[in-house]
Amino acid sequence: MAATRAGPRAREIFTTLEYGPAPESHACALAWLDTQDRLLGHYVSGKWSKPEHRNSVPCQDPTTGENLASCLQAQAEDVAAAAEAARTAFESWSQLPGAARAQHLTRLAKVIQKHQRLLWTLESLVTGRAVREVRDGDVQLAQQLLHYHAVQAHTQEEALAGWEPMGVIGLILPSTFSFLEMMWRICPALAVGCTVVALVPPASPTPLLLAQLAGELGPFPGIINVISGPASLGPVLASQPGVQKVAFCGALEEGRALRRALAGEGAELGLALGAEALLLLSDAADVDSAVEGVVDAAWSDRSPGGLRLLVQESVWEEAMRRLQARMGRLRCGRGLDGAVDMGARGAAARDLAQRYVREAQSQGAQVFQAGDVPLDSPFYPPTLVSDLPPASPCAQAEVPWPVVVASPFRTAKEALALANGTPRGGSASVWSERLGQALELGYGLRVGTVWINSHGLRDPAVPTGGCKESGSSWHGGPDGLYEYLRPSGTPARLSYLSKNLNYDSFGLVVPSALPAGPETGPTPAPPYGLFVGGRFQAPGARSSRPIQDAFGNLHGYVAEGGAKDIRGAVEAAHQAASSWAGQSPGARRALLWALAAALERRESALASRLERQGVELKAAKAEVELSVRRLRAWGAQAQAQGQTLQLGVLAIVCPDEWPLLAFVSLLAPALAHGNTVVMVPSGACPLLALEVCQDMATLFPAGLVNVVTGDRDHLTRCLALHQDIQALWYFGSAQGSQFVEWASAGNLKPVWVSRGLPRAWEQEAEGAGPELGLRAARTKALWLPMGD
Amino acid sequence: MSTHNQGTELDLSWISKIQVNHPAVLRRAEQIQARRPVKKEWQAAWLLKAVTFIDLTTLSGDDTSSNIQRLCYKAKYPIREDLLKALNMHDKGITTAAVCVYPARVCDAVKALKAVGCNIPVASVATGFPAGQTHLKTRLEEIRLAVEDGATEIDVVINRTLVLTGQWEGSDFIKTSTGKETVNATFPVAIVMLRAIRDFFWKTGNKIGFKPAGGIRSAKDSLAWLSLVKEELGDEWLKPELFRIGASTLLSDIERQIYHHVTGRYAAYHDLPMS
């Protein structure tokens, strides 16, 4: 290593003109570890806590393997103590005026500024990442994040009226993370009045240092509590009283497991999964700059993961030549050296890369490695993999750091198909000097963030997040704030876990329905069939279920929908999706208003059906009237708000109560934001929804709205397990909610469940509040840098 | 110059195909300056190397034979002898790459260099420097006269009227600027030029030299320029035949840094001889 190598004399360097070591002293990091006697515990409620009889894990320098300190591993009672501290702190912190929280965050930013050298040397020392990236990137951004969120706290009372902080937030971080990931999440949480318990992986001292810096600021020591321990403590953290949300960032499969483990626990779960990025290089690109983009994305220690690189065939040779030449000039070495591009990230990361590259090679790929890389074992060179057969396992798997997998494409359309053909939806960059093409590609990519002619830019005001299996939690910007807010007056989330719920059998079998006597009462007979693809269709099962009125008489028969009907409905919804998403907000408004007018014309029929369900005539008329108002209000909002981004196909299981109003209140925001929907109407009285379908059949494009009646548990099961539904709202039993949360782990679709609690659909806040709109749309950040 | 650009068929599609993304180039320029710090002996060696790339320049209206003489002496002995000895570099014959003067001062420079026994080339700006807006006839005559007087390198100001109307000229070396503009050598511009040099080399096998000029005053700047060339073109461009820095005050700052490296103290202005 450089430190032990005898320095060559100036004469020699004069001839070779080689780079030398530019080591950053990490004496202050070691001195800080000494203050803890090289034994790190947890930092809870403004104090170090070092409980006895705990296992400890060594914290090592990933480059030299030298033991820097020991870190105590938390147990369940340590987690409980931290959650208790955060809960106590929440009581005072959440009651502060926003301006006071703003002051506190600003003070924290200043403390970081004062101790930044300690922060960056410690972080680079223990993670092995290039110190330049930590010093010039992470530490500066951490301060910007605090300042930005201080401003958000300051204006909270006005800007976020009607919302309140959720409570204690549990944060679970992966072992290969930068402390910045923690900052992205704690800043908005603290700004809106939440307090935090962060469960960090063993041997991550930087979050502990941050907690100490924050704790020493005084009056609110318990707002940031950091405990180190294995990720398996996640469910323990989630089940602590007061913990209202768990934010997890890490590997896909861990996130999936956590989603399943937390089903039925009260806490909401926000996931940000995977680390792979995508770079799309078109023939109209500044190729040299795009190559620098690849370096930024994969080989500059900025990003945690690898890169999938798509290159247009006509510039493939040129791009590869430039990329390989550039790779030759990359420098790897000890992260604390100011002149290296890439550090070492420990044995686990190296082994992962090595395994992937070997497998890719065995599957027929070409591997190119270059750069000035020390021969010692912890390093892995910058690697370019090409000619990987598209169907090989490696082509499907997530690309690890520091690997770039390049493949060619012929046309922009094909590029989009390739780019979108993975379950991941994190971030991507598009390189093209043709603005129209770049924007089209940026629009078409199904990812959370798109950078045009740049890669990896971050700003506190710009939300960052993902879609598909990358998880749908956001940080930064307004979206980051809503992650930690709920509508004022929402009851606290408590565990509703039903231990004896059998996931394998829930809703699997539909009980047989038999004829239930003659249909009586007012004609005409209710419409029969499933409303799929714009018309009423007989169900695949060819059987029906009787619906009784409030007096125990048979009200009518509805079709008994099943798995195949759900499949058909989802297909129909997908077929209608792109044209509906492409409609102008004005056109969406017009359609919602047309439906409102149709409901007004149908008022007497709807009211009499409601009467048969036991609603008094006056109340029945009021329900119809309110439903009409909801459609008009969302229509108006759609046009006023302008273009938003749709989720895709949204499945909605409506509550049993309010068979008309709840159906319309859920349908309207979903359509207003450009989604197509598959709905399961009220089980007690689906006939109201079917009445509405008669108007939708004539007014709406086929497939825009699909309504499937039948056994609710069975239909819920089919929807929750469907891999090609982009979001699911469930209003029903506690067991159904738990099942939906559990099953959503399949494609990690965002779910919104009622947990068996009733909702006041007739109230403005719960029946038509902004929460519905937020849940019906998604965000995408598009960067287009310009100027000097 | 040992080898000349043999030229090639003018293919304007090379130029029309070039794409440059301005914000991306700016980012790269920022990164290059931050990512390759050079310290200790490396810094000393790199600075001495930088000295050998300098076209030590005086382009003032009031230049006379006396300050030209001083300039040439400094070109021959750019760093104090005792400092070089301390670095064991005194026998390397370190001089600047050339001296660069106005055509009317070429005679003075040739004479002065001969007097100190120095065989480095005399470069002259010519052709209506710095605007280039004179007739072709007088511009050619200017070059002829400068060469007659003993100049071996000519910094030609290209006719920018022709460039801006899409009519290009060829050369052995390309230079960022005259040093007389409000904005002179900047990293973003240099990155674009260096990439063009590399592309031309890849297409034709001809190596074109590069000379940033104007505004390069500090030793730290000179290190960044060296690493810029090293990163974008590679080590084979780091020789006086292919890389020059046009500068007048840079050398004294380099000497001050060397002084500091050797003695551990910061020099006063009077500690080092002026040029």
Coordinates of C-alpha atoms in Angstrom, one line a residue, chain A residues 9 84 103 191 245 285 377 454 626 643 698 734 764 783:
Chain A
R9 CA 12.3 10.5 -5.6
E84 CA -40.0 4.5 24.3
Q103 CA -34.6 26.6 14.4
A191 CA -39.4 18.6 10.1
K245 CA -44.3 3.9 10.1
A285 CA -25.6 11.8 -27.5
S377 CA -7.6 -8.5 -1.9
S454 CA -26.6 13.9 -16.5
L626 CA -73.4 13.7 -2.6
Q643 CA -51.4 16.7 -15.8
T698 CA -72.5 4.2 -22.7
A734 CA -59.1 -6.8 9.3
E764 CA -65.5 15.7 3.4
W783 CA -34.0 16.5 -14.5

